[in-house]
């Protein structure tokens, strides 16, 4: 029996809570009967697996709030479900088979969902991995191990896609269905493939021609092949590669390639020359790129967050550990560590990142925070441990910040945090916006949710998107990576309740104050700094030497 999705308001147990008007849509409850032919059986556990979150990836969401998620239900084994056809429906399950591929013997990776409602997932048949697309209820193979690799000589086959020791990873998939993934071949070569599900092509290959460069200019190494590269809706990918002496982060499209963060880049305050790329870069639909780097010297602990602007090809320097004053903090307080997590960039070029602090007054209880750029391009403190947690009553403070922050084109930033108030702990997701200064809870433990008309449940835990510290939940969908936050301020979660039930939900977050955003836009226009419908202007910059901004 299918339950029609309803929208309800979120409530908290704390009587003094003051929060924005959030609404929630129930996608599926563990007590719902399985749609289709499984009469009398319920879906079963849908919530976060707090013991093993790696194998319980969060739901993916598209522009229209449709979701797709992995589950192990009572009615079928490992399976993928989606509401993209108007109601919850089974997309694929363990041991399903496709002609030319065989049965799905592995299904542990979270699916992707495009704005058209296509659901894409990774599976394995025996030793052969495959990428499968479900469009309108019809499944077909996009790429598979053992098959001819497009753009290579006959008999050159894929072995696996990304990862180490033959463990494959899911592809990047843009909102309009453009794929990007690394492939390893039976010839010992490797590269990146992109395209739509009906037209996959080789974009970059080791020993392959660099697009748009003189004949004979080849990529002699591509090092960013453990995971699928960030890719936008136009098929532009960001890779770590070298072509002769030109190494670093490349922005690669069908007919062009540009080295945007060369390893020879100099940050004057660092004693060593050159940089090491310390994480996987991310790209938005405009072609802007964000990355975190380290000094070239081995053992260097410093990091810098850099962004490249596609409009003029310039780099801006957001933060460096031990060198940059952390905005929103006391004089003398600087960034000490930008962590192992990745910065994110939205469709307007605004960047968000997490960091630790050091300096006067900094203690273990207040050393962590998230920062993001506002529409004028200034870095703003969003949240810091030790500061008041609004909406939870007097005395509640942020105790710990987890994983990565996400930011969409509206500037809405979502992050996971634990708060404490007189020994009462709550964990869950919060929203902030650097443009209007808002900060409020989205969904937390000890919160009451109306999951059906008149049915209230208390939240026990909320699943992180994919796993703690993952590359997910990042940009509202513009970087091709899995996301639980879309551009319309909707976020998808797994939630477990104190009564043992669980479900998948979509929460609608209020948009930033339109008057506040208009004022910032007008100010930028008056300063001749408007860019891409009022986005962050470029700051400070040289291609080879990056002055620090305090």
Short mmCIF file of C-alpha atoms in Angstrom, two decimals:
data_model
loop_
_atom_site.label_atom_id
_atom_site.label_comp_id
_atom_site.label_asym_id
_atom_site.label_seq_id
_atom_site.Cartn_x
_atom_site.Cartn_y
_atom_site.Cartn_z
CA UNK A 1 0.00 0.00 0.00
CA UNK A 2 1.41 3.37 -1.02
CA UNK A 3 1.17 6.29 1.37
CA UNK A 4 0.72 9.64 -0.29
CA UNK A 5 3.59 11.96 0.69
CA UNK A 6 2.47 14.73 3.02
CA UNK A 7 4.21 17.85 4.27
CA UNK A 8 4.38 18.70 7.97
CA UNK A 9 6.12 21.19 10.24
CA UNK A 10 9.05 20.23 12.42
CA UNK A 11 8.70 20.61 16.17
CA UNK A 12 11.23 20.43 19.02
CA UNK A 13 10.87 19.10 22.53
CA UNK A 14 12.41 22.30 23.87
CA UNK A 15 9.52 24.71 24.54
CA UNK A 16 11.70 27.77 24.02
CA UNK A 17 12.81 26.79 20.53
CA UNK A 18 12.56 29.58 17.99
CA UNK A 19 13.25 28.34 14.46
CA UNK A 20 12.54 29.21 10.88
CA UNK A 21 9.45 27.66 9.29
CA UNK A 22 10.87 24.37 8.11
CA UNK A 23 8.67 21.75 6.47
CA UNK A 24 9.24 18.06 5.97
CA UNK A 25 8.00 15.56 3.41
CA UNK A 26 7.88 11.89 4.28
CA UNK A 27 9.29 9.85 1.40
CA UNK A 28 9.14 6.47 3.12
CA UNK A 29 8.66 5.01 6.61
CA UNK A 30 9.94 1.67 7.81
CA UNK A 31 6.34 0.77 8.75
CA UNK A 32 5.02 1.43 5.22
CA UNK A 33 3.96 -1.59 3.21
CA UNK A 34 6.31 -2.37 0.34
CA UNK A 35 5.03 -0.86 -2.91
CA UNK A 36 4.24 -3.33 -5.67
CA UNK A 37 3.70 -7.05 -5.22
CA UNK A 38 4.94 -7.51 -1.65
CA UNK A 39 1.56 -7.31 0.01
CA UNK A 40 1.64 -7.34 3.79
CA UNK A 41 5.38 -6.81 4.11
CA UNK A 42 6.83 -3.57 5.44
CA UNK A 43 9.92 -1.79 4.20
CA UNK A 44 11.81 -2.24 7.47
CA UNK A 45 14.93 -0.36 8.54
CA UNK A 46 15.55 2.82 6.51
CA UNK A 47 17.48 4.89 9.03
CA UNK A 48 21.19 5.55 9.43
CA UNK A 49 23.44 2.66 10.29
CA UNK A 50 25.33 4.30 13.13
CA UNK A 51 27.65 1.31 13.51
CA UNK A 52 28.69 1.16 9.88
CA UNK A 53 27.72 4.39 8.11
CA UNK A 54 30.01 3.67 5.14
CA UNK A 55 27.56 1.01 3.95
CA UNK A 56 24.47 3.14 4.52
CA UNK A 57 24.91 6.08 2.14
CA UNK A 58 22.54 8.98 2.43
CA UNK A 59 19.71 9.60 -0.04
CA UNK A 60 20.44 11.59 -3.20
CA UNK A 61 18.15 14.45 -4.23
CA UNK A 62 17.56 16.29 -7.51
CA UNK A 63 16.41 19.82 -8.33
CA UNK A 64 12.74 18.93 -7.90
CA UNK A 65 13.11 17.25 -4.52
CA UNK A 66 12.87 13.72 -5.90
CA UNK A 67 15.12 11.25 -4.11
CA UNK A 68 16.84 7.90 -4.64
CA UNK A 69 18.29 5.77 -1.87
CA UNK A 70 19.82 2.40 -1.05
CA UNK A 71 18.08 0.17 1.48
CA UNK A 72 17.99 -3.39 2.78
CA UNK A 73 14.27 -3.93 3.25
CA UNK A 74 12.07 -6.72 4.55
CA UNK A 75 10.51 -7.26 1.12
CA UNK A 76 13.72 -7.46 -0.91
CA UNK A 77 17.41 -7.66 -0.10
CA UNK A 78 19.82 -4.82 -0.98
CA UNK A 79 17.79 -2.56 -3.24
CA UNK A 80 17.49 0.95 -4.67
CA UNK A 81 14.27 2.96 -4.38
CA UNK A 82 13.09 6.29 -5.78
CA UNK A 83 10.01 8.50 -5.83
CA UNK A 84 10.92 10.06 -9.20
CA UNK A 85 7.85 8.54 -10.90
CA UNK A 86 5.39 10.16 -8.46
CA UNK A 87 5.38 7.51 -5.75
CA UNK A 88 7.92 5.30 -4.06
CA UNK A 89 8.99 2.49 -6.39
CA UNK A 90 11.66 -0.19 -6.56
CA UNK A 91 14.40 0.70 -9.08
CA UNK A 92 16.70 -2.31 -8.77
CA UNK A 93 17.52 -5.09 -6.35
CA UNK A 94 20.23 -7.61 -5.57
CA UNK A 95 20.38 -10.39 -8.18
CA UNK A 96 18.44 -8.44 -10.79
CA UNK A 97 19.94 -9.23 -14.18
CA UNK A 98 20.50 -7.33 -17.41
CA UNK A 99 21.28 -8.84 -20.84
CA UNK A 100 25.00 -8.60 -21.50
CA UNK A 101 25.78 -7.99 -17.83
CA UNK A 102 24.18 -10.70 -15.71
CA UNK A 103 22.91 -10.52 -12.12
CA UNK A 104 23.78 -7.72 -9.71
CA UNK A 105 25.91 -9.47 -7.08
CA UNK A 106 26.96 -6.30 -5.25
CA UNK A 107 24.87 -3.23 -4.36
CA UNK A 108 26.41 -1.18 -1.54
CA UNK A 109 26.97 2.21 -3.18
CA UNK A 110 24.45 5.02 -3.02
CA UNK A 111 22.62 5.96 -6.24
CA UNK A 112 22.57 9.30 -8.08
CA UNK A 113 19.44 10.97 -9.45
CA UNK A 114 19.30 13.50 -12.32
CA UNK A 115 16.83 16.34 -12.73
CA UNK A 116 14.99 14.19 -15.27
CA UNK A 117 14.49 11.54 -12.61
CA UNK A 118 17.00 9.05 -14.05
CA UNK A 119 18.55 6.91 -11.31
CA UNK A 120 22.17 5.82 -11.75
CA UNK A 121 23.92 3.27 -9.58
CA UNK A 122 27.00 1.10 -9.43
CA UNK A 123 26.85 -2.67 -9.16
CA UNK A 124 29.09 -5.69 -9.75
CA UNK A 125 28.58 -8.99 -11.53
CA UNK A 126 31.21 -11.40 -10.32
CA UNK A 127 34.43 -9.45 -10.82
CA UNK A 128 33.03 -7.03 -13.39
CA UNK A 129 31.82 -3.64 -12.12
CA UNK A 130 29.14 -1.75 -13.97
CA UNK A 131 27.33 1.57 -14.06
CA UNK A 132 23.58 1.16 -14.61
CA UNK A 133 21.04 3.82 -15.56
CA UNK A 134 17.31 3.49 -14.90
CA UNK A 135 15.33 5.80 -17.17
CA UNK A 136 11.55 5.62 -17.04
CA UNK A 137 11.69 2.13 -15.53
CA UNK A 138 14.03 0.78 -18.20
CA UNK A 139 17.56 -0.17 -17.10
CA UNK A 140 20.63 -0.38 -19.29
CA UNK A 141 24.40 -0.58 -18.89
CA UNK A 142 26.37 2.66 -19.27
CA UNK A 143 29.82 1.12 -18.78
CA UNK A 144 31.06 -2.22 -17.47
CA UNK A 145 34.21 -4.12 -16.73
CA UNK A 146 35.24 -6.44 -19.54
CA UNK A 147 33.69 -4.21 -22.21
CA UNK A 148 35.44 -2.17 -24.89
CA UNK A 149 36.59 1.21 -23.52
CA UNK A 150 35.33 4.00 -25.85
CA UNK A 151 38.05 5.91 -27.69
CA UNK A 152 40.65 3.13 -27.39
CA UNK A 153 41.94 0.50 -29.87
CA UNK A 154 39.85 -2.66 -30.34
CA UNK A 155 40.36 -5.19 -27.56
CA UNK A 156 41.11 -2.51 -24.98
CA UNK A 157 38.67 -3.21 -22.16
CA UNK A 158 37.73 -1.68 -18.83
CA UNK A 159 38.83 -3.70 -15.79
CA UNK A 160 37.49 -1.50 -13.01
CA UNK A 161 36.51 2.10 -12.29
CA UNK A 162 38.61 4.05 -9.78
CA UNK A 163 39.75 3.02 -6.34
CA UNK A 164 42.73 0.98 -5.28
CA UNK A 165 43.21 -2.79 -5.62
CA UNK A 166 40.34 -3.10 -8.05
CA UNK A 167 37.63 -1.62 -5.82
CA UNK A 168 35.39 0.50 -8.01
CA UNK A 169 33.58 3.71 -7.04
CA UNK A 170 30.39 5.36 -8.25
CA UNK A 171 30.59 7.83 -11.15
CA UNK A 172 30.15 11.56 -10.94
CA UNK A 173 26.81 12.47 -12.51
CA UNK A 174 25.71 16.03 -13.21
CA UNK A 175 22.14 17.24 -12.77
CA UNK A 176 21.53 16.86 -16.51
CA UNK A 177 23.00 13.36 -16.69
CA UNK A 178 26.62 13.92 -17.75
CA UNK A 179 28.87 11.14 -16.43
CA UNK A 180 32.53 11.29 -15.42
CA UNK A 181 34.53 8.37 -14.06
CA UNK A 182 38.07 6.95 -13.98
CA UNK A 183 38.75 3.72 -15.82
CA UNK A 184 41.57 1.21 -15.57
CA UNK A 185 42.26 -0.88 -18.68
CA UNK A 186 43.56 -4.34 -19.53
CA UNK A 187 46.50 -2.62 -21.27
CA UNK A 188 47.69 -1.20 -17.91
CA UNK A 189 46.64 2.25 -19.07
CA UNK A 190 44.04 4.45 -17.38
CA UNK A 191 42.12 7.67 -17.85
CA UNK A 192 38.90 9.64 -17.41
CA UNK A 193 35.73 9.03 -19.44
CA UNK A 194 32.81 11.46 -19.72
CA UNK A 195 29.56 11.85 -21.62
CA UNK A 196 25.89 11.03 -21.46
CA UNK A 197 24.69 7.50 -20.80
CA UNK A 198 24.23 6.97 -24.56
CA UNK A 199 27.54 8.53 -25.61
CA UNK A 200 30.51 7.92 -23.30
CA UNK A 201 33.87 9.12 -24.66
CA UNK A 202 37.47 9.15 -23.48
CA UNK A 203 38.22 12.64 -22.13
CA UNK A 204 41.78 12.20 -20.88
CA UNK A 205 44.07 9.18 -21.10
CA UNK A 206 47.55 8.58 -19.77
CA UNK A 207 49.76 8.96 -22.87
CA UNK A 208 46.77 10.60 -24.56
CA UNK A 209 46.59 13.97 -26.33
CA UNK A 210 45.89 17.01 -24.14
CA UNK A 211 42.73 18.61 -25.64
CA UNK A 212 43.33 21.95 -27.37
CA UNK A 213 47.13 21.71 -27.18
CA UNK A 214 49.66 21.13 -30.00
CA UNK A 215 49.81 17.60 -31.37
CA UNK A 216 52.14 15.43 -29.33
CA UNK A 217 51.35 17.18 -26.03
CA UNK A 218 50.26 14.27 -23.87
CA UNK A 219 49.24 13.57 -20.30
CA UNK A 220 52.07 11.39 -19.01
CA UNK A 221 50.37 10.87 -15.65
CA UNK A 222 46.90 11.26 -14.14
CA UNK A 223 47.03 10.84 -10.39
CA UNK A 224 43.42 11.65 -9.41
CA UNK A 225 41.93 8.26 -10.20
CA UNK A 226 40.99 6.89 -6.78
CA UNK A 227 37.56 8.54 -6.98
CA UNK A 228 35.45 9.92 -9.80
CA UNK A 229 36.46 13.50 -10.66
CA UNK A 230 34.26 16.49 -10.03
CA UNK A 231 32.40 17.31 -13.25
CA UNK A 232 29.82 19.93 -14.21
CA UNK A 233 26.80 19.81 -16.49
CA UNK A 234 28.90 20.69 -19.54
CA UNK A 235 31.25 17.75 -19.06
CA UNK A 236 34.15 19.84 -17.75
CA UNK A 237 36.22 17.81 -15.29
CA UNK A 238 38.96 18.67 -12.81
CA UNK A 239 41.92 16.30 -12.61
CA UNK A 240 45.37 16.07 -11.04
CA UNK A 241 47.69 15.39 -13.93
CA UNK A 242 51.02 16.19 -15.57
CA UNK A 243 51.95 16.88 -19.17
CA UNK A 244 55.72 17.17 -19.32
CA UNK A 245 56.74 19.86 -16.85
CA UNK A 246 53.16 21.17 -16.51
CA UNK A 247 51.66 19.45 -13.50
CA UNK A 248 48.89 20.29 -11.05
CA UNK A 249 45.12 20.73 -11.28
CA UNK A 250 43.77 20.81 -14.83
CA UNK A 251 40.36 21.94 -16.03
CA UNK A 252 39.52 19.73 -19.01
CA UNK A 253 36.66 20.06 -21.50
CA UNK A 254 36.01 18.36 -24.83
CA UNK A 255 38.28 20.61 -26.89
CA UNK A 256 40.33 22.44 -24.28
CA UNK A 257 42.48 21.86 -21.21
CA UNK A 258 44.00 24.43 -18.89
CA UNK A 259 46.43 24.08 -16.00
CA UNK A 260 44.73 26.21 -13.33
CA UNK A 261 46.72 25.33 -10.19
CA UNK A 262 50.30 24.53 -11.25
CA UNK A 263 52.53 22.81 -8.71
CA UNK A 264 55.00 25.66 -9.26
CA UNK A 265 52.51 28.12 -7.74
CA UNK A 266 54.24 30.25 -5.10
CA UNK A 267 52.72 31.40 -1.83
CA UNK A 268 55.33 33.91 -0.57
CA UNK A 269 54.74 33.28 3.13
CA UNK A 270 55.64 29.62 2.74
CA UNK A 271 59.38 29.03 2.86
CA UNK A 272 59.22 26.24 0.29
CA UNK A 273 58.54 26.85 -3.35
CA UNK A 274 55.62 25.19 -5.06
CA UNK A 275 52.55 23.36 -3.81
CA UNK A 276 51.19 19.87 -3.37
CA UNK A 277 47.52 19.30 -4.12
CA UNK A 278 46.15 17.84 -0.89
CA UNK A 279 42.64 16.87 -2.02
CA UNK A 280 40.34 16.43 -4.97
CA UNK A 281 39.35 19.76 -6.58
CA UNK A 282 35.68 20.63 -7.18
CA UNK A 283 34.16 22.53 -10.12
CA UNK A 284 30.82 24.31 -10.57
CA UNK A 285 28.73 24.85 -13.70
CA UNK A 286 30.55 28.14 -14.41
CA UNK A 287 33.91 26.33 -14.40
CA UNK A 288 35.12 27.86 -11.11
CA UNK A 289 37.32 25.48 -9.10
CA UNK A 290 38.23 25.17 -5.41
CA UNK A 291 41.09 23.14 -3.99
CA UNK A 292 43.18 22.75 -0.84
CA UNK A 293 46.99 22.71 -1.16
CA UNK A 294 50.08 22.13 0.98
CA UNK A 295 53.70 23.33 0.71
CA UNK A 296 55.87 21.29 -1.61
CA UNK A 297 58.31 20.49 1.20
CA UNK A 298 57.74 16.99 2.52
CA UNK A 299 56.23 16.95 5.98
CA UNK A 300 54.72 20.41 5.66
CA UNK A 301 51.60 20.73 7.83
CA UNK A 302 50.36 24.06 6.47
CA UNK A 303 47.38 24.17 4.12
CA UNK A 304 45.76 26.83 1.97
CA UNK A 305 42.29 27.01 0.43
CA UNK A 306 42.41 28.44 -3.09
CA UNK A 307 39.71 29.19 -5.67
CA UNK A 308 40.11 29.73 -9.41
CA UNK A 309 37.68 31.98 -11.27
CA UNK A 310 36.73 30.89 -14.77
CA UNK A 311 35.78 34.43 -15.85
CA UNK A 312 39.28 35.87 -15.77
CA UNK A 313 41.51 32.91 -14.92
CA UNK A 314 42.69 34.39 -11.64
CA UNK A 315 43.22 32.69 -8.30
CA UNK A 316 42.01 34.00 -4.98
CA UNK A 317 43.45 32.98 -1.66
CA UNK A 318 40.88 32.33 1.04
CA UNK A 319 42.89 30.99 3.94
CA UNK A 320 46.28 29.66 5.00
CA UNK A 321 47.06 27.94 8.27
CA UNK A 322 49.26 29.87 10.72
CA UNK A 323 49.10 32.94 8.47
CA UNK A 324 45.54 34.15 7.91
CA UNK A 325 43.44 35.84 10.58
CA UNK A 326 40.19 33.91 10.93
CA UNK A 327 37.28 36.32 10.28
CA UNK A 328 34.80 36.61 13.14
CA UNK A 329 37.42 35.81 15.78
CA UNK A 330 39.57 37.83 18.19
CA UNK A 331 42.73 39.64 17.01
CA UNK A 332 45.67 37.27 16.73
CA UNK A 333 43.53 34.18 16.10
CA UNK A 334 44.57 32.39 12.91
CA UNK A 335 43.65 29.21 11.07
CA UNK A 336 45.76 26.32 12.38
CA UNK A 337 44.39 23.45 10.32
CA UNK A 338 41.89 23.27 7.47
CA UNK A 339 41.35 19.60 8.25
CA UNK A 340 41.09 16.51 6.10
CA UNK A 341 37.70 17.48 4.69
CA UNK A 342 37.13 19.16 1.37
CA UNK A 343 36.02 22.73 0.70
CA UNK A 344 32.93 23.15 -1.49
CA UNK A 345 32.00 25.75 -4.11
CA UNK A 346 28.49 26.77 -5.21
CA UNK A 347 27.11 28.05 -8.51
CA UNK A 348 28.04 31.64 -7.71
CA UNK A 349 31.63 30.83 -6.86
CA UNK A 350 31.15 31.09 -3.09
CA UNK A 351 33.36 28.72 -1.10
CA UNK A 352 32.75 27.06 2.27
CA UNK A 353 35.33 25.17 4.32
CA UNK A 354 35.99 23.94 7.86
CA UNK A 355 39.08 24.77 9.91
CA UNK A 356 40.67 24.69 13.34
CA UNK A 357 41.98 27.77 15.12
CA UNK A 358 44.95 28.77 17.24
CA UNK A 359 45.78 31.96 19.09
CA UNK A 360 44.67 34.03 22.11
CA UNK A 361 41.67 32.56 23.92
CA UNK A 362 41.46 29.46 21.73
CA UNK A 363 40.81 26.24 23.66
CA UNK A 364 39.80 22.68 22.69
CA UNK A 365 36.21 23.75 23.36
CA UNK A 366 36.15 26.59 20.77
CA UNK A 367 38.79 25.73 18.18
CA UNK A 368 36.60 24.46 15.29
CA UNK A 369 34.46 26.36 12.81
CA UNK A 370 33.00 26.70 9.33
CA UNK A 371 33.57 29.77 7.13
CA UNK A 372 31.96 30.81 3.83
CA UNK A 373 32.16 33.71 1.41
CA UNK A 374 29.27 36.15 1.17
CA UNK A 375 28.04 37.69 -2.08
CA UNK A 376 30.62 40.46 -1.86
CA UNK A 377 33.43 37.94 -1.61
CA UNK A 378 34.23 38.43 2.06
CA UNK A 379 34.87 35.42 4.26
CA UNK A 380 32.34 35.10 7.12
CA UNK A 381 32.30 32.90 10.20
CA UNK A 382 29.18 30.71 10.08
CA UNK A 383 29.57 28.71 13.28
CA UNK A 384 32.21 27.95 15.89
CA UNK A 385 32.32 25.43 18.71
CA UNK A 386 31.61 27.10 22.04
CA UNK A 387 29.26 29.68 20.55
CA UNK A 388 25.54 29.80 21.37
CA UNK A 389 23.32 27.38 19.45
CA UNK A 390 20.30 29.53 18.56
CA UNK A 391 16.80 28.16 18.90
CA UNK A 392 17.60 25.61 21.61
CA UNK A 393 17.16 27.78 24.68
CA UNK A 394 19.59 29.78 26.75
CA UNK A 395 22.80 27.93 27.57
CA UNK A 396 22.92 25.63 24.54
CA UNK A 397 26.27 25.75 22.74
CA UNK A 398 27.96 24.00 19.82
CA UNK A 399 30.20 21.24 21.15
CA UNK A 400 31.44 19.54 17.99
CA UNK A 401 31.31 20.06 14.21
CA UNK A 402 31.45 16.99 11.97
CA UNK A 403 32.41 16.20 8.40
CA UNK A 404 32.05 18.71 5.60
CA UNK A 405 29.72 21.61 4.94
CA UNK A 406 27.55 21.91 1.84
CA UNK A 407 26.62 25.12 0.05
CA UNK A 408 24.10 25.67 -2.76
CA UNK A 409 23.59 28.56 -5.20
CA UNK A 410 21.33 30.38 -2.71
CA UNK A 411 24.24 30.50 -0.26
CA UNK A 412 22.49 28.09 2.10
CA UNK A 413 25.13 26.12 3.97
CA UNK A 414 24.30 22.83 5.69
CA UNK A 415 26.52 21.14 8.26
CA UNK A 416 26.35 18.46 10.98
CA UNK A 417 26.95 19.39 14.62
CA UNK A 418 26.53 18.26 18.21
CA UNK A 419 25.25 20.73 20.81
CA UNK A 420 25.16 20.54 24.62
CA UNK A 421 22.84 22.24 27.11
CA UNK A 422 23.18 21.35 30.81
CA UNK A 423 24.23 17.82 29.98
CA UNK A 424 21.63 17.35 27.22
CA UNK A 425 23.23 16.49 23.88
CA UNK A 426 21.67 16.88 20.45
CA UNK A 427 23.20 15.96 17.11
CA UNK A 428 21.96 16.76 13.64
CA UNK A 429 21.95 19.20 10.75
CA UNK A 430 22.01 23.00 10.84
CA UNK A 431 21.62 25.67 8.16
CA UNK A 432 23.54 28.93 7.89
CA UNK A 433 23.89 31.63 5.27
CA UNK A 434 26.85 34.03 4.96
CA UNK A 435 24.70 36.55 3.07
CA UNK A 436 22.10 37.28 5.75
CA UNK A 437 23.80 35.84 8.83
CA UNK A 438 21.07 33.32 9.62
CA UNK A 439 21.82 30.19 11.66
CA UNK A 440 19.17 27.69 12.72
CA UNK A 441 18.58 23.96 13.26
CA UNK A 442 17.13 21.80 10.50
CA UNK A 443 16.66 18.41 12.13
CA UNK A 444 18.19 17.26 15.43
CA UNK A 445 17.97 14.37 17.85
CA UNK A 446 15.26 14.82 20.57
CA UNK A 447 13.17 16.65 17.97
CA UNK A 448 9.52 15.79 17.31
CA UNK A 449 8.46 15.19 13.72
CA UNK A 450 4.94 14.72 12.42
CA UNK A 451 5.60 11.85 10.00
CA UNK A 452 1.94 11.27 9.11
CA UNK A 453 -1.11 13.34 9.88
CA UNK A 454 -1.35 13.34 13.68
CA UNK A 455 1.56 10.86 14.10
CA UNK A 456 4.47 12.37 16.03
CA UNK A 457 7.85 10.69 16.50
CA UNK A 458 10.96 11.68 18.42
CA UNK A 459 14.24 11.73 16.47
CA UNK A 460 16.98 9.46 17.77
CA UNK A 461 19.64 9.95 15.06
CA UNK A 462 20.09 11.45 11.61
CA UNK A 463 22.25 9.88 8.93
CA UNK A 464 25.16 11.77 7.50
CA UNK A 465 25.13 11.92 3.71
CA UNK A 466 27.25 8.94 2.67
CA UNK A 467 29.71 8.66 5.56
CA UNK A 468 31.36 10.97 8.04
CA UNK A 469 33.90 13.16 6.28
CA UNK A 470 32.87 11.96 2.84
CA UNK A 471 32.90 13.93 -0.40
CA UNK A 472 29.12 14.05 -0.40
CA UNK A 473 26.56 16.71 0.41
CA UNK A 474 28.67 19.43 -1.17
CA UNK A 475 27.40 21.91 -3.74
CA UNK A 476 23.71 21.59 -4.42
CA UNK A 477 24.47 19.34 -7.37
CA UNK A 478 26.82 21.46 -9.49
CA UNK A 479 30.01 19.43 -8.97
CA UNK A 480 28.65 16.06 -10.12
CA UNK A 481 29.27 14.49 -6.72
CA UNK A 482 26.51 12.87 -4.65
CA UNK A 483 24.48 15.42 -2.76
CA UNK A 484 21.67 15.54 -0.25
CA UNK A 485 21.11 19.30 -0.79
CA UNK A 486 19.60 20.80 -3.95
CA UNK A 487 19.46 24.31 -5.40
CA UNK A 488 15.89 24.83 -4.17
CA UNK A 489 16.87 24.54 -0.48
CA UNK A 490 15.65 21.01 -0.04
CA UNK A 491 17.73 18.46 1.85
CA UNK A 492 17.25 14.68 2.09
CA UNK A 493 17.98 12.66 5.24
CA UNK A 494 17.71 9.23 6.78
CA UNK A 495 16.17 9.54 10.25
CA UNK A 496 15.85 6.93 13.02
CA UNK A 497 13.29 7.43 15.81
CA UNK A 498 13.31 6.47 19.47
CA UNK A 499 10.49 3.94 18.94
CA UNK A 500 12.71 1.86 16.62
CA UNK A 501 11.13 3.04 13.35
CA UNK A 502 12.95 5.03 10.68
CA UNK A 503 12.45 6.72 7.35
CA UNK A 504 13.67 8.88 4.49
CA UNK A 505 12.59 12.54 4.48
CA UNK A 506 12.99 15.77 2.49
CA UNK A 507 13.20 18.98 4.52
CA UNK A 508 12.55 22.35 2.86
CA UNK A 509 14.78 25.09 4.28
CA UNK A 510 13.60 28.72 4.09
CA UNK A 511 15.43 30.78 1.51
CA UNK A 512 17.65 33.63 2.71
CA UNK A 513 15.99 36.97 3.30
CA UNK A 514 15.27 38.42 -0.14
CA UNK A 515 15.66 41.98 1.13
CA UNK A 516 19.06 41.21 2.63
CA UNK A 517 20.26 39.55 -0.57
CA UNK A 518 18.92 42.42 -2.71
CA UNK A 519 20.79 44.92 -0.55
CA UNK A 520 24.04 42.99 -0.95
CA UNK A 521 23.51 42.67 -4.69
CA UNK A 522 22.85 46.39 -5.10
CA UNK A 523 25.94 47.20 -3.05
CA UNK A 524 28.02 44.95 -5.28
CA UNK A 525 26.54 46.58 -8.39
CA UNK A 526 27.31 50.06 -7.10
CA UNK A 527 30.89 48.92 -6.50
CA UNK A 528 31.01 47.43 -10.02
CA UNK A 529 31.51 44.01 -8.46
CA UNK A 530 28.42 42.22 -9.73
CA UNK A 531 29.28 38.87 -11.24
CA UNK A 532 26.94 36.12 -12.41
CA UNK A 533 23.73 37.66 -11.13
CA UNK A 534 25.31 39.02 -7.98
CA UNK A 535 27.98 36.63 -6.86
CA UNK A 536 31.33 36.93 -5.14
CA UNK A 537 33.84 39.27 -6.83
CA UNK A 538 37.39 38.18 -7.46
CA UNK A 539 39.86 39.20 -4.82
CA UNK A 540 43.54 39.78 -4.95
CA UNK A 541 45.32 37.93 -7.33
CA UNK A 542 48.19 36.85 -9.38
CA UNK A 543 48.73 33.63 -11.26
CA UNK A 544 52.04 32.95 -9.52
CA UNK A 545 52.11 34.89 -6.25
CA UNK A 546 49.18 35.01 -3.87
CA UNK A 547 49.07 37.78 -1.26
CA UNK A 548 47.31 36.76 1.94
CA UNK A 549 44.07 38.38 3.00
CA UNK A 550 43.56 38.98 6.70
#
